[in-house]
Short mmCIF file of C-alpha atoms and ligand atoms in Angstrom, two decimals:
data_model
loop_
_atom_site.label_atom_id
_atom_site.label_comp_id
_atom_site.label_asym_id
_atom_site.label_seq_id
_atom_site.Cartn_x
_atom_site.Cartn_y
_atom_site.Cartn_z
CA UNK A 1 -27.32 43.08 -47.72
CA UNK A 2 -30.34 44.03 -49.86
CA UNK A 3 -32.63 41.38 -51.37
CA UNK A 4 -31.10 42.07 -54.79
CA UNK A 5 -27.57 41.60 -53.45
CA UNK A 6 -28.59 38.38 -51.72
CA UNK A 7 -30.09 37.01 -54.94
CA UNK A 8 -26.93 37.94 -56.81
CA UNK A 9 -24.73 36.18 -54.29
CA UNK A 10 -27.06 33.17 -54.42
CA UNK A 11 -26.69 32.94 -58.19
CA UNK A 12 -22.93 33.25 -58.13
CA UNK A 13 -22.82 30.44 -55.55
CA UNK A 14 -25.37 27.98 -56.97
CA UNK A 15 -25.71 29.17 -60.57
CA UNK A 16 -28.27 31.34 -62.35
CA UNK A 17 -31.82 30.49 -63.44
CA UNK A 18 -35.05 29.24 -61.85
CA UNK A 19 -37.19 31.01 -59.28
CA UNK A 20 -35.35 32.36 -56.24
CA UNK A 21 -37.56 33.13 -53.24
CA UNK A 22 -36.81 35.18 -50.15
CA UNK A 23 -38.03 34.61 -46.57
CA UNK A 24 -37.20 36.62 -43.47
CA UNK A 25 -37.67 36.39 -39.68
CA UNK A 26 -36.49 38.89 -37.09
CA UNK A 27 -34.69 38.78 -33.77
CA UNK A 28 -36.28 40.36 -30.72
CA UNK A 29 -35.63 42.63 -27.82
CA UNK A 30 -37.56 41.90 -24.65
CA UNK A 31 -38.76 45.11 -23.00
CA UNK A 32 -39.70 43.48 -19.70
CA UNK A 33 -40.68 40.04 -18.37
CA UNK A 34 -37.43 38.09 -18.16
CA UNK A 35 -37.16 34.41 -17.23
CA UNK A 36 -40.92 34.32 -16.82
CA UNK A 37 -41.77 32.45 -20.04
CA UNK A 38 -40.81 28.95 -18.89
CA UNK A 39 -42.68 29.72 -15.67
CA UNK A 40 -45.97 30.26 -17.51
CA UNK A 41 -45.79 34.03 -17.04
CA UNK A 42 -46.01 37.27 -18.98
CA UNK A 43 -43.44 38.67 -21.42
CA UNK A 44 -43.35 41.87 -23.47
CA UNK A 45 -40.93 41.51 -26.40
CA UNK A 46 -40.79 43.29 -29.75
CA UNK A 47 -39.41 42.05 -33.07
CA UNK A 48 -36.39 43.90 -34.51
CA UNK A 49 -35.53 44.86 -38.06
CA UNK A 50 -32.35 42.77 -37.77
CA UNK A 51 -32.86 39.06 -38.39
CA UNK A 52 -32.28 36.06 -40.63
CA UNK A 53 -33.06 36.15 -44.36
CA UNK A 54 -33.06 33.15 -46.71
CA UNK A 55 -32.74 33.03 -50.48
CA UNK A 56 -33.72 29.65 -51.88
CA UNK A 57 -34.47 27.63 -54.99
CA UNK A 58 -35.98 24.14 -55.25
CA UNK A 59 -33.94 21.10 -56.32
CA UNK A 60 -35.07 17.77 -57.75
CA UNK A 61 -33.25 15.35 -55.44
CA UNK A 62 -33.05 14.62 -51.69
CA UNK A 63 -30.42 17.15 -50.74
CA UNK A 64 -30.66 20.52 -49.02
CA UNK A 65 -27.55 22.60 -49.52
CA UNK A 66 -27.11 25.63 -47.30
CA UNK A 67 -24.54 28.30 -46.66
CA UNK A 68 -24.33 31.53 -44.66
CA UNK A 69 -23.11 34.74 -46.29
CA UNK A 70 -20.47 35.15 -43.57
CA UNK A 71 -19.17 31.55 -43.64
CA UNK A 72 -17.15 29.71 -46.25
CA UNK A 73 -18.53 26.19 -46.35
CA UNK A 74 -21.66 24.76 -47.92
CA UNK A 75 -23.43 22.28 -45.64
CA UNK A 76 -25.30 19.37 -47.25
CA UNK A 77 -28.26 17.74 -45.57
CA UNK A 78 -29.91 14.50 -46.69
CA UNK A 79 -33.63 15.05 -46.14
CA UNK A 80 -34.07 11.34 -45.37
CA UNK A 81 -31.52 11.38 -42.53
CA UNK A 82 -32.45 14.49 -40.56
CA UNK A 83 -31.51 13.03 -37.17
CA UNK A 84 -27.84 12.93 -38.18
CA UNK A 85 -26.82 16.59 -38.06
CA UNK A 86 -26.79 17.40 -34.35
CA UNK A 87 -23.03 17.94 -34.31
CA UNK A 88 -22.79 20.49 -37.12
CA UNK A 89 -21.17 23.71 -35.97
CA UNK A 90 -23.47 25.60 -38.37
CA UNK A 91 -26.63 24.09 -39.84
CA UNK A 92 -27.70 22.13 -36.74
CA UNK A 93 -30.57 24.54 -35.99
CA UNK A 94 -31.81 24.24 -39.56
CA UNK A 95 -31.56 20.44 -39.57
CA UNK A 96 -33.34 20.35 -36.20
CA UNK A 97 -36.21 22.47 -37.53
CA UNK A 98 -36.52 20.27 -40.63
CA UNK A 99 -36.57 17.22 -38.35
CA UNK A 100 -39.34 18.68 -36.15
CA UNK A 101 -41.37 19.72 -39.20
CA UNK A 102 -41.05 16.26 -40.65
CA UNK A 103 -42.22 14.72 -37.34
CA UNK A 104 -45.21 17.10 -37.49
CA UNK A 105 -46.17 15.70 -40.92
CA UNK A 106 -44.63 18.25 -43.28
CA UNK A 107 -42.75 17.12 -46.41
CA UNK A 108 -39.22 18.50 -46.50
CA UNK A 109 -38.42 19.74 -50.02
CA UNK A 110 -34.90 19.62 -51.42
CA UNK A 111 -33.47 23.06 -52.14
CA UNK A 112 -30.41 25.29 -52.23
CA UNK A 113 -30.35 27.98 -49.56
CA UNK A 114 -28.30 31.03 -48.66
CA UNK A 115 -28.73 32.59 -45.20
CA UNK A 116 -27.94 36.22 -44.45
CA UNK A 117 -27.98 36.87 -40.71
CA UNK A 118 -27.72 40.43 -39.45
CA UNK A 119 -28.05 39.76 -35.71
CA UNK A 120 -24.94 39.38 -33.57
CA UNK A 121 -24.47 35.60 -33.07
CA UNK A 122 -25.22 34.51 -29.51
CA UNK A 123 -25.73 38.16 -28.58
CA UNK A 124 -28.99 37.73 -26.70
CA UNK A 125 -31.22 39.14 -29.46
CA UNK A 126 -32.54 35.72 -30.50
CA UNK A 127 -30.34 35.07 -33.50
CA UNK A 128 -31.15 31.36 -33.05
CA UNK A 129 -34.91 31.89 -32.89
CA UNK A 130 -34.74 34.03 -36.05
CA UNK A 131 -33.01 31.16 -37.90
CA UNK A 132 -35.46 28.60 -36.52
CA UNK A 133 -38.57 30.57 -37.41
CA UNK A 134 -37.43 31.56 -40.90
CA UNK A 135 -36.39 27.96 -41.62
CA UNK A 136 -39.70 26.60 -40.32
CA UNK A 137 -41.74 29.13 -42.30
CA UNK A 138 -39.80 28.37 -45.48
CA UNK A 139 -40.10 24.59 -45.36
CA UNK A 140 -43.73 24.65 -44.19
CA UNK A 141 -44.59 26.97 -47.09
CA UNK A 142 -42.86 24.68 -49.60
CA UNK A 143 -44.57 21.61 -48.12
CA UNK A 144 -48.02 23.20 -48.26
CA UNK A 145 -47.48 24.25 -51.87
CA UNK A 146 -46.29 20.78 -52.83
CA UNK A 147 -49.41 19.26 -51.28
CA UNK A 148 -51.85 21.81 -52.68
CA UNK A 149 -52.68 23.19 -49.22
CA UNK A 150 -53.74 26.81 -49.63
CA UNK A 151 -54.13 28.00 -46.05
CA UNK A 152 -51.39 30.30 -44.77
CA UNK A 153 -48.69 28.82 -42.54
CA UNK A 154 -49.68 28.94 -38.86
CA UNK A 155 -46.95 31.13 -37.38
CA UNK A 156 -47.65 30.11 -33.78
CA UNK A 157 -47.09 26.51 -34.83
CA UNK A 158 -43.79 27.60 -36.43
CA UNK A 159 -42.76 29.22 -33.13
CA UNK A 160 -43.51 25.95 -31.32
CA UNK A 161 -41.50 24.00 -33.92
CA UNK A 162 -38.56 26.32 -33.19
CA UNK A 163 -38.89 25.78 -29.44
CA UNK A 164 -39.08 21.97 -29.89
CA UNK A 165 -35.89 22.18 -31.95
CA UNK A 166 -34.13 23.84 -29.00
CA UNK A 167 -35.43 21.20 -26.59
CA UNK A 168 -34.99 18.08 -28.72
CA UNK A 169 -32.07 18.88 -31.04
CA UNK A 170 -29.98 21.61 -29.45
CA UNK A 171 -30.49 20.77 -25.77
CA UNK A 172 -31.62 24.16 -24.44
CA UNK A 173 -34.73 24.00 -22.31
CA UNK A 174 -35.91 27.45 -23.42
CA UNK A 175 -39.34 29.04 -23.10
CA UNK A 176 -41.47 30.24 -26.03
CA UNK A 177 -40.77 33.98 -25.94
CA UNK A 178 -38.04 34.27 -28.57
CA UNK A 179 -39.63 32.11 -31.23
CA UNK A 180 -43.05 33.65 -30.58
CA UNK A 181 -41.68 37.17 -30.97
CA UNK A 182 -39.85 36.25 -34.17
CA UNK A 183 -42.98 34.61 -35.61
CA UNK A 184 -45.67 37.02 -34.40
CA UNK A 185 -43.98 40.42 -34.24
CA UNK A 186 -45.71 43.49 -35.64
CA UNK A 187 -44.22 46.76 -36.83
CA UNK A 188 -44.05 49.40 -34.08
CA UNK A 189 -45.73 47.07 -31.57
CA UNK A 190 -44.65 45.01 -28.59
CA UNK A 191 -46.28 41.62 -27.98
CA UNK A 192 -48.02 41.14 -24.64
CA UNK A 193 -47.96 37.37 -24.26
CA UNK A 194 -49.04 34.95 -21.55
CA UNK A 195 -46.71 32.03 -22.05
CA UNK A 196 -48.78 29.12 -20.72
CA UNK A 197 -51.94 29.80 -22.74
CA UNK A 198 -50.20 31.68 -25.61
CA UNK A 199 -52.91 34.34 -25.40
CA UNK A 200 -51.43 37.52 -26.80
CA UNK A 201 -52.14 41.02 -28.02
CA UNK A 202 -50.10 43.63 -29.85
CA UNK A 203 -49.51 46.86 -27.96
CA UNK A 204 -48.63 49.92 -30.02
CA UNK A 205 -45.36 51.40 -28.79
CA UNK A 206 -45.66 55.12 -29.11
CA UNK A 207 -42.48 56.19 -27.39
CA UNK A 208 -42.99 59.89 -27.96
CA UNK A 209 -39.59 61.51 -27.43
CA UNK A 210 -37.75 58.32 -26.42
CA UNK A 211 -35.55 55.77 -28.17
CA UNK A 212 -34.82 52.17 -27.22
CA UNK A 213 -31.07 51.72 -27.36
CA UNK A 214 -29.66 48.20 -27.32
CA UNK A 215 -26.14 47.80 -25.96
CA UNK A 216 -24.24 44.57 -26.63
CA UNK A 217 -21.60 43.39 -24.13
CA UNK A 218 -19.90 41.45 -26.95
CA UNK A 219 -19.15 38.82 -24.35
CA UNK A 220 -19.03 35.40 -25.96
CA UNK A 221 -21.46 32.99 -24.39
CA UNK A 222 -23.62 30.05 -25.26
CA UNK A 223 -27.07 29.46 -23.83
CA UNK A 224 -26.58 25.70 -23.80
CA UNK A 225 -23.49 25.82 -21.64
CA UNK A 226 -24.71 28.65 -19.44
CA UNK A 227 -26.66 28.40 -16.25
CA UNK A 228 -29.97 28.69 -18.09
CA UNK A 229 -31.12 25.12 -17.50
CA UNK A 230 -30.01 25.40 -13.87
CA UNK A 231 -32.27 28.44 -13.32
CA UNK A 232 -35.16 26.51 -14.77
CA UNK A 233 -34.57 23.64 -12.36
CA UNK A 234 -34.37 26.07 -9.41
CA UNK A 235 -37.78 27.46 -10.35
CA UNK A 236 -39.20 23.95 -10.51
CA UNK A 237 -37.81 23.22 -7.05
CA UNK A 238 -39.48 26.38 -5.72
CA UNK A 239 -42.78 25.46 -7.34
CA UNK A 240 -42.67 22.01 -5.74
CA UNK A 241 -42.50 23.59 -2.27
CA UNK A 242 -45.25 26.14 -2.95
CA UNK A 243 -47.51 23.48 -4.43
CA UNK A 244 -47.73 22.10 -0.89
CA UNK A 245 -49.77 25.25 -0.09
CA UNK A 246 -51.28 25.96 -3.51
CA UNK A 247 -52.01 22.54 -4.97
CA UNK A 248 -53.77 24.03 -7.99
CA UNK A 249 -50.75 26.05 -9.09
CA UNK A 250 -49.47 24.68 -12.40
CA UNK A 251 -46.65 27.22 -12.69
CA UNK A 252 -45.04 29.89 -10.52
CA UNK A 253 -47.16 32.42 -12.37
CA UNK A 254 -50.29 31.03 -10.73
CA UNK A 255 -48.99 32.35 -7.39
CA UNK A 256 -49.34 36.03 -6.41
CA UNK A 257 -46.75 37.96 -4.44
CA UNK A 258 -49.02 38.03 -1.38
CA UNK A 259 -49.27 34.26 -1.50
CA UNK A 260 -45.52 34.00 -1.97
CA UNK A 261 -44.83 36.36 0.93
CA UNK A 262 -47.06 34.32 3.22
CA UNK A 263 -45.08 31.16 2.48
CA UNK A 264 -41.62 32.27 1.41
CA UNK A 265 -40.05 31.08 4.65
CA UNK A 266 -41.21 27.58 3.75
CA UNK A 267 -38.73 27.66 0.87
CA UNK A 268 -35.71 26.72 2.95
CA UNK A 269 -33.13 27.10 0.19
CA UNK A 270 -32.37 30.82 0.19
CA UNK A 271 -31.20 30.80 -3.45
CA UNK A 272 -34.37 29.10 -4.66
CA UNK A 273 -36.42 31.60 -2.65
CA UNK A 274 -34.80 34.52 -4.47
CA UNK A 275 -35.32 32.90 -7.87
CA UNK A 276 -39.03 32.48 -7.13
CA UNK A 277 -39.31 36.04 -5.85
CA UNK A 278 -37.88 37.32 -9.12
CA UNK A 279 -40.34 35.37 -11.26
CA UNK A 280 -43.41 36.34 -9.26
CA UNK A 281 -42.54 40.03 -8.97
CA UNK A 282 -41.42 40.19 -12.62
CA UNK A 283 -44.84 39.01 -13.77
CA UNK A 284 -46.42 41.86 -11.83
CA UNK A 285 -43.97 44.31 -13.38
CA UNK A 286 -45.02 43.25 -16.88
CA UNK A 287 -48.67 43.90 -16.06
CA UNK A 288 -47.80 47.27 -14.52
CA UNK A 289 -45.69 48.17 -17.59
CA UNK A 290 -48.50 47.45 -20.02
CA UNK A 291 -50.79 49.68 -17.93
CA UNK A 292 -48.17 52.45 -17.73
CA UNK A 293 -47.62 52.40 -21.49
CA UNK A 294 -51.36 52.52 -22.15
CA UNK A 295 -51.41 55.77 -20.20
CA UNK A 296 -48.28 57.02 -21.93
CA UNK A 297 -46.46 57.08 -18.56
CA UNK A 298 -42.90 56.53 -19.78
CA UNK A 299 -41.33 57.49 -16.46
CA UNK A 300 -43.22 54.71 -14.68
CA UNK A 301 -42.25 52.24 -17.41
CA UNK A 302 -38.61 53.26 -17.02
CA UNK A 303 -38.80 52.68 -13.25
CA UNK A 304 -40.23 49.21 -13.82
CA UNK A 305 -37.39 48.44 -16.24
CA UNK A 306 -34.91 49.44 -13.54
CA UNK A 307 -36.65 47.29 -10.92
CA UNK A 308 -36.64 44.36 -13.32
CA UNK A 309 -32.93 44.89 -13.97
CA UNK A 310 -32.13 44.93 -10.25
CA UNK A 311 -34.17 41.81 -9.63
CA UNK A 312 -32.29 40.01 -12.43
CA UNK A 313 -29.00 41.14 -11.00
CA UNK A 314 -29.50 40.45 -7.31
CA UNK A 315 -32.24 37.81 -7.06
CA UNK A 316 -32.01 35.86 -10.31
CA UNK A 317 -28.25 36.45 -10.69
CA UNK A 318 -27.99 36.26 -14.46
CA UNK A 319 -25.99 39.40 -15.19
CA UNK A 320 -22.23 39.51 -14.53
CA UNK A 321 -19.64 42.32 -14.77
CA UNK A 322 -20.24 43.17 -18.42
CA UNK A 323 -24.01 43.61 -18.17
CA UNK A 324 -23.74 45.29 -14.76
CA UNK A 325 -21.32 47.81 -16.22
CA UNK A 326 -23.53 48.58 -19.23
CA UNK A 327 -26.60 49.03 -17.05
CA UNK A 328 -24.98 51.09 -14.30
CA UNK A 329 -23.18 53.34 -16.81
CA UNK A 330 -26.43 53.76 -18.75
CA UNK A 331 -28.28 54.89 -15.64
CA UNK A 332 -25.68 57.61 -15.02
CA UNK A 333 -26.57 59.38 -18.26
CA UNK A 334 -28.95 62.30 -18.05
CA UNK A 335 -31.93 61.44 -20.22
CA UNK A 336 -31.96 57.70 -19.45
CA UNK A 337 -35.17 56.74 -17.67
CA UNK A 338 -34.70 52.98 -17.52
CA UNK A 339 -32.03 50.35 -18.23
CA UNK A 340 -31.90 46.60 -17.79
CA UNK A 341 -30.42 43.46 -19.28
CA UNK A 342 -32.57 41.74 -21.91
CA UNK A 343 -32.80 38.06 -22.88
CA UNK A 344 -31.23 35.19 -21.00
CA UNK A 345 -28.35 37.20 -19.51
CA UNK A 346 -24.82 35.90 -18.76
CA UNK A 347 -23.53 38.35 -21.37
CA UNK A 348 -25.65 39.38 -24.33
CA UNK A 349 -27.43 42.72 -24.40
CA UNK A 350 -28.95 45.46 -22.29
CA UNK A 351 -31.81 47.73 -23.31
CA UNK A 352 -32.18 51.36 -22.26
CA UNK A 353 -34.94 53.89 -22.65
CA UNK A 354 -33.22 57.11 -23.65
CA UNK A 355 -34.51 60.61 -24.46
CA UNK A 356 -34.01 61.17 -28.19
CA UNK A 357 -31.65 64.09 -27.67
CA UNK A 358 -29.42 62.03 -25.34
CA UNK A 359 -28.83 59.03 -27.61
CA UNK A 360 -25.57 60.27 -29.08
CA UNK A 361 -24.15 61.16 -25.67
CA UNK A 362 -25.33 57.80 -24.35
CA UNK A 363 -23.46 55.79 -26.97
CA UNK A 364 -20.31 57.84 -26.56
CA UNK A 365 -20.16 57.88 -22.76
CA UNK A 366 -21.40 54.37 -22.01
CA UNK A 367 -19.13 53.03 -24.76
CA UNK A 368 -16.10 54.77 -23.30
CA UNK A 369 -16.75 53.71 -19.71
CA UNK A 370 -17.44 50.12 -20.77
CA UNK A 371 -14.24 49.77 -22.74
CA UNK A 372 -12.18 51.27 -19.91
CA UNK A 373 -13.62 48.88 -17.36
CA UNK A 374 -14.07 45.67 -19.39
CA UNK A 375 -11.14 45.99 -21.80
CA UNK A 376 -12.97 45.61 -25.12
CA UNK A 377 -15.71 47.67 -26.78
CA UNK A 378 -19.49 47.28 -26.55
CA UNK A 379 -21.74 47.71 -29.62
CA UNK A 380 -24.86 49.84 -29.82
CA UNK A 381 -27.97 49.46 -31.98
CA UNK A 382 -30.98 51.63 -32.50
CA UNK A 383 -33.17 49.13 -34.30
CA UNK A 384 -36.66 49.65 -35.64
CA UNK A 385 -39.52 47.53 -34.29
CA UNK A 386 -40.53 45.35 -37.23
CA UNK A 387 -42.87 42.60 -38.47
CA UNK A 388 -42.52 38.90 -37.68
CA UNK A 389 -41.60 36.14 -40.13
CA UNK A 390 -42.84 36.49 -43.72
CA UNK A 391 -41.98 35.90 -47.36
CA UNK A 392 -40.56 38.93 -49.15
CA UNK A 393 -42.22 39.04 -52.56
C1 LIG B 1 -33.76 33.17 -23.55
C2 LIG B 1 -34.79 32.07 -23.81
C3 LIG B 1 -36.21 32.59 -23.59
C4 LIG B 1 -36.35 33.31 -22.25
C5 LIG B 1 -35.21 34.31 -22.03
C6 LIG B 1 -35.24 34.90 -20.66
O1 LIG B 1 -33.87 34.18 -24.50
O2 LIG B 1 -34.67 31.55 -25.10
O3 LIG B 1 -37.13 31.51 -23.70
O4 LIG B 1 -36.41 32.37 -21.20
O5 LIG B 1 -33.95 33.72 -22.26
O6 LIG B 1 -36.36 35.69 -20.47
#
C-alpha cells in the first residue's frame, strides 16, 4: 500500500481532517551470525524494504485506538492502564512498547493509528521487531514534541525498548539483533554489530552480479513457544562450565575456538557442547565474512554461509524438515554460492546468495521441489536493503 493509500484508508476508518503522520520501520534478514546475539557475539543483518508502517493522528483524550490494514477489529488502549493488554491477540506488542516507554519516562500521547505490515507474520524476518521499533519511534517522537525536546529520537534506545518489550511483556528472551537492525539499518548496507557493547559499523554490500534471495518455509511457528528460550539456557549452562577455566569470560563470545577446543571435553553434556561450539565458531565466521566482503570475495562469503547453515542444522539444531529442504534444494542449483537458514529457525526463512542470471531458475526449481516434498508452497522474496526506522514526510 502506498502512503497515499494508507492515508486514505486511515481517513475512511477514523474520519477526515487534522494532520496525519506516517512512520516506518523495516524487518531484517541476517546474512550471518545466528544465535550469537544473546551470547554477546557478532551479527551481520541488513534491513529490508518490507516492514511496518503507521499512519496516525493525535487525539485529545486518554485512548489509543489502533487497527491493522489486514485485520477487522479496532483495539482500544487506555494509556493509563498499559499493563493490562498482555493477552491481546493483536496489539500486545504495541501496548508493551508503550508500557516500556512510559517506564523510561516518555509521555504516551493519545492517538488513532493504522498499521500496514508487509512482512510475513512470524516468518523469521522480524515482523515483531519492525512493529516494536516503529511504535517506539512514533510515541517517543510525539512525547519529545509535547515536551519541547528538540533532539532526534535515539534509535539505539528505541531498539532496546523493543527488546525489553519482548522480555517483559511478550516473554521471549531474545537478543538485540532484530530490533537493532530495524532501528539502525542503512540502504544497501549490512550492519556489523557486536551485541554486548553495541559497537557497530555499516558495511556497504556491493554484491556485484549476485542477488540475495529469501525463501519462506511458510511453516507456522511462534518464537515464544519454540525452543528459543531453551537454546539460551543451554548456552548459559555451557558458559558456567567454561567459566571454571576462563573466569573473566562474561559471555561465550569471550572464548576463542582454541580455548574451547582445549576444554570442550569438560562440558560433559554432549548437547550443550555442540551448542557452545556453534556459537563460538559462528562468531569467527562473521568476522571472516566481513573480511571476505571487504575484499569482494563472494565465493568465500558463500562458503561461510554454508558452514553457518550446517552448524545451525547439526550442532545448534534449529532447522527442521522445511528449512533443511529449502537449503539443500537451493544448494543444488547452479549459480547458488551459499544458502542457510536466517533468524531464529524452527521454520521461518532461508537466505541464498544466487547469481543474478540464476534467480528465476532458483525460484522455479526450489519452489517445485519444496512443494513436492513438504506438501505446501514456499514463498520467495528479492527485497531491497533499506534504511532503518524513520518518519516519512
Ligand atoms: C531471533 C531473535 C534474535 C536472534 C535470532 C537468532 O530472531 O529475536 O535476537 O537471537 O533469533 O540469531
